[in-house]
Amino acid sequence: MKKYRIFDHTADLGIEVRGVSLADLFDNAVSAVADMTADRERVKAQEIRVIRAEGSDREDLWVNFLREVLYAVNGERFLIAECHIKEIDDTHVAAEVRGEPLDPLRHEIKKELKAVTYHQASIKQDAHGLRGRVILDV
Amino acid sequence: MSDRRPELKRLDENRWQISPVGGMRVPGIIYSSETLMKQMGADESPIQVANVGHLPGIVKYSLAMPDMHWGYGFPIGGVAAFSMDEGVISPGGVGYDINCGCRLMTSRLHIDHIRDHLKTLIMALFQNIPSGVGSRGVLKLSEKEEKKVLAEGSAWAVARGFGTAADIEATEDGGKMPGADPEKVSARALERGRDQLGTLGSGNHFLEIEVVEEIYDEPAAQAFGLELGQVAVMIHSGSRGLGYQVCDDYLARMVKHIGELGVALPDRQLACAYVSSERGKDYLAAMACAANYAWANRQLLMHRTREIFEKTLGMGPKETGMRLFYDICHNIAKIETFPLEGRLVKLCVHRKGATRAFPPGHASVPASYRAVGQPVLIPGDMGTGSYIMAGTQKAYEETFGSTCHGAGRVMSRTQAMKAGRGRSIAREMADKGIIVMASGKGTISEEMPDAYKDLDAVVDVVHKAGISKKVARLRALGCIKG
């Protein structure tokens, strides 16, 4: 099964992510953001950053975590190559991401993801594991 | 939360009603036409119109304009007004791109003056105006200077030689929203805004050279200084990363305290705070900063465009006669006064993908246009051109002085990419005589005309419904996109 897929939303973009565990789900969501923003093969895993987030429940944590990931890319211009979830429960997450600062000579931002929205953000369990959905403003 | 499409009852030729059900406090009213309603298919925006009707202190109805489509929280094309005492302010009801808007510059140039220079002009604009994802501007602001931009808006740019006092007069709110407090803007937002002033951005943002092709209302066009064959420039941009961050910061803060509202919301993206609360006031002060940043941004983009025209055409400012016709915002919340049950009442009006359309005689309309009404700018999709309309008394009384803001998407970006596969949209546009240049590889396909509703059909609805009137139509000649 694919780790994530893009689903249609009239004005924006949705991503549906799969994971066998919560850590796997969050890890795959970072992959989706990393792939959508840059050509990941060109991003070197040379710097480590820790991204932390909190939430009142799983859905809130899901959105807050992705907001932090997006800030690393848009705000700090840090492109992500890899992600490892170090700690996670329903209200806290700590992820170690490896990547490098955006170098306009080597990298191209493929798509501007303006923001992560709370609209229809969900995490559900089905026969295949966990399925998380989120809509991004583009 | 209701995720079922609500029942729509046709009220008249151009209006559909959603009757209040469940937690809805007011009905929903959608301005549209039979064709546009059919085209909408399974789009979820009617559910969103109903959801907005749940918010505390909403006045009269939750409105949607004919360009409406599925957004997040509020529908795009949504208008809602809230009581100052019992109502709320919602960052999601303004959107991430705070004060995303349009400005139109008119000129003394006739299409014959520029026909042979069009390609050179578009090339020069594309090379000199930073556009595309995360583009950086020429100006690098210190934190102190950036805070001045946030407090002063267009005036900051004009004071530094990027424009004239006449530009300020022709900008909604004089290009400065009152109540801006830079101390309410986060360090993250400031950081993102530091080097993006004077940049166009990506996605549906554009700068387009247009020509006045049709005039519907001669006296109004005359008062607006419009004539057939006249060259104009439309700029569509907003508050860039700074605005997105302000929305994101305050939305998260309001979600965190969502329980304190004392009301269950159908969608977390509708998170809000009472207008009179500290959180509500803080957001309004930060939102005003982002609005001012957007006005300064469009002012810089316009000034640069004027310089490029002069240099490319070898003309002085008197010969080109490029002046700001008007600048409007279409993602904003405003404290404005409207007639309600026989008296004038202050309300907090959200326009999420909707344009202000104030009537003739209103004090907020620039003196030179006051007899006609506020100019309304309705940009079309890439290469379609635009409409200039005028605000009406009916809009003031019926839609909190609001009308549509553009064509509105019908296709998602992935659908558009699929539809564009194997085609050169740039070539198709060139065959129609329109030059398009874009920074992003997929931008031209994503923004192809087929992805949008028919602009003429959208404008016809608001014209027939009387919430703004057609003055002129402009045709696109060339366009640069992010």
mmCIF file of N, CA, C and O in Angstrom, chain B residues 91-130:
data_model
loop_
_atom_site.group_PDB
_atom_site.id
_atom_site.type_symbol
_atom_site.label_atom_id
_atom_site.label_comp_id
_atom_site.label_asym_id
_atom_site.label_seq_id
_atom_site.Cartn_x
_atom_site.Cartn_y
_atom_site.Cartn_z
ATOM 1 N N PRO B 91 -10.238 33.683 12.394
ATOM 2 C CA PRO B 91 -9.111 33.784 11.441
ATOM 3 C C PRO B 91 -9.362 32.950 10.181
ATOM 4 O O PRO B 91 -8.973 33.344 9.087
ATOM 5 N N GLY B 92 -10.039 31.794 10.350
ATOM 6 C CA GLY B 92 -10.347 30.949 9.199
ATOM 7 C C GLY B 92 -11.371 31.602 8.276
ATOM 8 O O GLY B 92 -11.464 31.265 7.099
ATOM 9 N N GLY B 93 -12.134 32.549 8.813
ATOM 10 C CA GLY B 93 -13.130 33.275 8.018
ATOM 11 C C GLY B 93 -12.517 34.415 7.232
ATOM 12 O O GLY B 93 -13.205 35.069 6.439
ATOM 13 N N VAL B 94 -11.250 34.658 7.478
ATOM 14 C CA VAL B 94 -10.514 35.673 6.721
ATOM 15 C C VAL B 94 -9.614 34.954 5.710
ATOM 16 O O VAL B 94 -9.483 35.353 4.565
ATOM 17 N N GLY B 95 -9.028 33.857 6.168
ATOM 18 C CA GLY B 95 -8.157 33.061 5.309
ATOM 19 C C GLY B 95 -6.704 33.278 5.649
ATOM 20 O O GLY B 95 -6.361 34.178 6.413
ATOM 21 N N TYR B 96 -5.857 32.408 5.079
ATOM 22 C CA TYR B 96 -4.416 32.507 5.350
ATOM 23 C C TYR B 96 -3.812 33.722 4.677
ATOM 24 O O TYR B 96 -2.980 34.411 5.255
ATOM 25 N N ASP B 97 -4.250 33.997 3.451
ATOM 26 C CA ASP B 97 -3.666 35.145 2.759
ATOM 27 C C ASP B 97 -4.475 36.393 3.107
ATOM 28 O O ASP B 97 -5.348 36.833 2.359
ATOM 29 N N ILE B 98 -4.173 36.945 4.286
ATOM 30 C CA ILE B 98 -4.896 38.115 4.788
ATOM 31 C C ILE B 98 -4.711 39.297 3.819
ATOM 32 O O ILE B 98 -3.600 39.579 3.393
ATOM 33 N N ASN B 99 -5.829 39.961 3.500
ATOM 34 C CA ASN B 99 -5.825 41.057 2.517
ATOM 35 C C ASN B 99 -5.218 40.627 1.193
ATOM 36 O O ASN B 99 -4.482 41.374 0.558
ATOM 37 N N CYS B 100 -5.513 39.420 0.786
ATOM 38 C CA CYS B 100 -5.262 39.078 -0.603
ATOM 39 C C CYS B 100 -6.220 40.003 -1.347
ATOM 40 O O CYS B 100 -7.347 40.212 -0.916
ATOM 41 N N GLY B 101 -5.770 40.587 -2.426
ATOM 42 C CA GLY B 101 -6.634 41.532 -3.127
ATOM 43 C C GLY B 101 -6.107 41.917 -4.481
ATOM 44 O O GLY B 101 -5.144 41.320 -4.981
ATOM 45 N N CYS B 102 -6.783 42.895 -5.080
ATOM 46 C CA CYS B 102 -6.424 43.312 -6.433
ATOM 47 C C CYS B 102 -6.242 44.809 -6.502
ATOM 48 O O CYS B 102 -6.924 45.544 -5.788
ATOM 49 N N ARG B 103 -5.349 45.230 -7.337
ATOM 50 C CA ARG B 103 -5.323 46.648 -7.677
ATOM 51 C C ARG B 103 -5.215 46.794 -9.189
ATOM 52 O O ARG B 103 -4.566 46.003 -9.860
ATOM 53 N N LEU B 104 -5.906 47.806 -9.684
ATOM 54 C CA LEU B 104 -5.889 48.060 -11.114
ATOM 55 C C LEU B 104 -5.311 49.442 -11.354
ATOM 56 O O LEU B 104 -5.736 50.422 -10.736
ATOM 57 N N MET B 105 -4.331 49.465 -12.250
ATOM 58 C CA MET B 105 -3.732 50.721 -12.659
ATOM 59 C C MET B 105 -4.266 51.023 -14.049
ATOM 60 O O MET B 105 -4.240 50.151 -14.914
ATOM 61 N N THR B 106 -4.752 52.241 -14.271
ATOM 62 C CA THR B 106 -5.143 52.613 -15.637
ATOM 63 C C THR B 106 -4.052 53.523 -16.195
ATOM 64 O O THR B 106 -3.130 53.914 -15.476
ATOM 65 N N SER B 107 -4.154 53.868 -17.490
ATOM 66 C CA SER B 107 -3.084 54.646 -18.113
ATOM 67 C C SER B 107 -3.628 55.562 -19.193
ATOM 68 O O SER B 107 -4.805 55.512 -19.532
ATOM 69 N N ARG B 108 -2.723 56.393 -19.736
ATOM 70 C CA ARG B 108 -3.089 57.205 -20.899
ATOM 71 C C ARG B 108 -2.740 56.459 -22.180
ATOM 72 O O ARG B 108 -2.905 56.976 -23.263
ATOM 73 N N LEU B 109 -2.217 55.259 -22.031
ATOM 74 C CA LEU B 109 -1.768 54.496 -23.202
ATOM 75 C C LEU B 109 -2.953 53.818 -23.876
ATOM 76 O O LEU B 109 -3.845 53.303 -23.209
ATOM 77 N N HIS B 110 -2.914 53.834 -25.201
ATOM 78 C CA HIS B 110 -3.904 53.118 -25.986
ATOM 79 C C HIS B 110 -3.242 51.811 -26.416
ATOM 80 O O HIS B 110 -2.017 51.742 -26.544
ATOM 81 N N ILE B 111 -4.035 50.795 -26.644
ATOM 82 C CA ILE B 111 -3.472 49.493 -27.037
ATOM 83 C C ILE B 111 -2.509 49.625 -28.231
ATOM 84 O O ILE B 111 -1.489 48.942 -28.298
ATOM 85 N N ASP B 112 -2.784 50.556 -29.149
ATOM 86 C CA ASP B 112 -1.901 50.744 -30.316
ATOM 87 C C ASP B 112 -0.495 51.187 -29.903
ATOM 88 O O ASP B 112 0.468 50.933 -30.614
ATOM 89 N N HIS B 113 -0.389 51.871 -28.743
ATOM 90 C CA HIS B 113 0.926 52.335 -28.279
ATOM 91 C C HIS B 113 1.816 51.182 -27.831
ATOM 92 O O HIS B 113 3.032 51.310 -27.810
ATOM 93 N N ILE B 114 1.203 50.091 -27.386
ATOM 94 C CA ILE B 114 2.025 49.038 -26.776
ATOM 95 C C ILE B 114 2.005 47.720 -27.542
ATOM 96 O O ILE B 114 2.740 46.799 -27.219
ATOM 97 N N ARG B 115 1.154 47.624 -28.538
ATOM 98 C CA ARG B 115 0.997 46.353 -29.256
ATOM 99 C C ARG B 115 2.352 45.733 -29.637
ATOM 100 O O ARG B 115 2.606 44.569 -29.375
ATOM 101 N N ASP B 116 3.228 46.560 -30.227
ATOM 102 C CA ASP B 116 4.523 46.038 -30.697
ATOM 103 C C ASP B 116 5.516 45.805 -29.556
ATOM 104 O O ASP B 116 6.559 45.202 -29.765
ATOM 105 N N HIS B 117 5.212 46.327 -28.383
ATOM 106 C CA HIS B 117 6.149 46.206 -27.256
ATOM 107 C C HIS B 117 5.686 45.199 -26.214
ATOM 108 O O HIS B 117 6.319 45.035 -25.185
ATOM 109 N N LEU B 118 4.562 44.565 -26.504
ATOM 110 C CA LEU B 118 3.927 43.728 -25.482
ATOM 111 C C LEU B 118 4.851 42.620 -24.968
ATOM 112 O O LEU B 118 4.998 42.426 -23.759
ATOM 113 N N LYS B 119 5.490 41.924 -25.880
ATOM 114 C CA LYS B 119 6.356 40.817 -25.488
ATOM 115 C C LYS B 119 7.522 41.329 -24.645
ATOM 116 O O LYS B 119 7.870 40.733 -23.613
ATOM 117 N N THR B 120 8.102 42.454 -25.069
ATOM 118 C CA THR B 120 9.219 43.040 -24.323
ATOM 119 C C THR B 120 8.755 43.467 -22.928
ATOM 120 O O THR B 120 9.475 43.274 -21.943
ATOM 121 N N LEU B 121 7.555 44.033 -22.867
ATOM 122 C CA LEU B 121 7.020 44.459 -21.565
ATOM 123 C C LEU B 121 6.831 43.273 -20.623
ATOM 124 O O LEU B 121 7.240 43.315 -19.452
ATOM 125 N N ILE B 122 6.212 42.217 -21.139
ATOM 126 C CA ILE B 122 5.961 41.037 -20.302
ATOM 127 C C ILE B 122 7.290 40.425 -19.841
ATOM 128 O O ILE B 122 7.453 40.064 -18.661
ATOM 129 N N MET B 123 8.249 40.351 -20.771
ATOM 130 C CA MET B 123 9.577 39.812 -20.412
ATOM 131 C C MET B 123 10.210 40.660 -19.312
ATOM 132 O O MET B 123 10.739 40.135 -18.329
ATOM 133 N N ALA B 124 10.145 41.977 -19.476
ATOM 134 C CA ALA B 124 10.769 42.881 -18.500
ATOM 135 C C ALA B 124 10.088 42.766 -17.140
ATOM 136 O O ALA B 124 10.751 42.758 -16.096
ATOM 137 N N LEU B 125 8.767 42.643 -17.154
ATOM 138 C CA LEU B 125 8.038 42.498 -15.888
ATOM 139 C C LEU B 125 8.421 41.176 -15.218
ATOM 140 O O LEU B 125 8.667 41.116 -14.012
ATOM 141 N N PHE B 126 8.476 40.118 -16.026
ATOM 142 C CA PHE B 126 8.797 38.793 -15.500
ATOM 143 C C PHE B 126 10.209 38.769 -14.907
ATOM 144 O O PHE B 126 10.444 38.162 -13.857
ATOM 145 N N GLN B 127 11.137 39.468 -15.560
ATOM 146 C CA GLN B 127 12.525 39.467 -15.074
ATOM 147 C C GLN B 127 12.722 40.353 -13.843
ATOM 148 O O GLN B 127 13.606 40.114 -13.037
ATOM 149 N N ASN B 128 11.907 41.385 -13.712
ATOM 150 C CA ASN B 128 12.156 42.372 -12.657
ATOM 151 C C ASN B 128 11.225 42.303 -11.460
ATOM 152 O O ASN B 128 11.450 42.967 -10.458
ATOM 153 N N ILE B 129 10.150 41.543 -11.588
ATOM 154 C CA ILE B 129 9.231 41.435 -10.446
ATOM 155 C C ILE B 129 9.370 40.036 -9.864
ATOM 156 O O ILE B 129 9.026 39.054 -10.527
ATOM 157 N N PRO B 130 9.893 39.936 -8.642
ATOM 158 C CA PRO B 130 10.099 38.602 -8.065
ATOM 159 C C PRO B 130 8.769 37.855 -7.931
ATOM 160 O O PRO B 130 7.803 38.390 -7.401
#
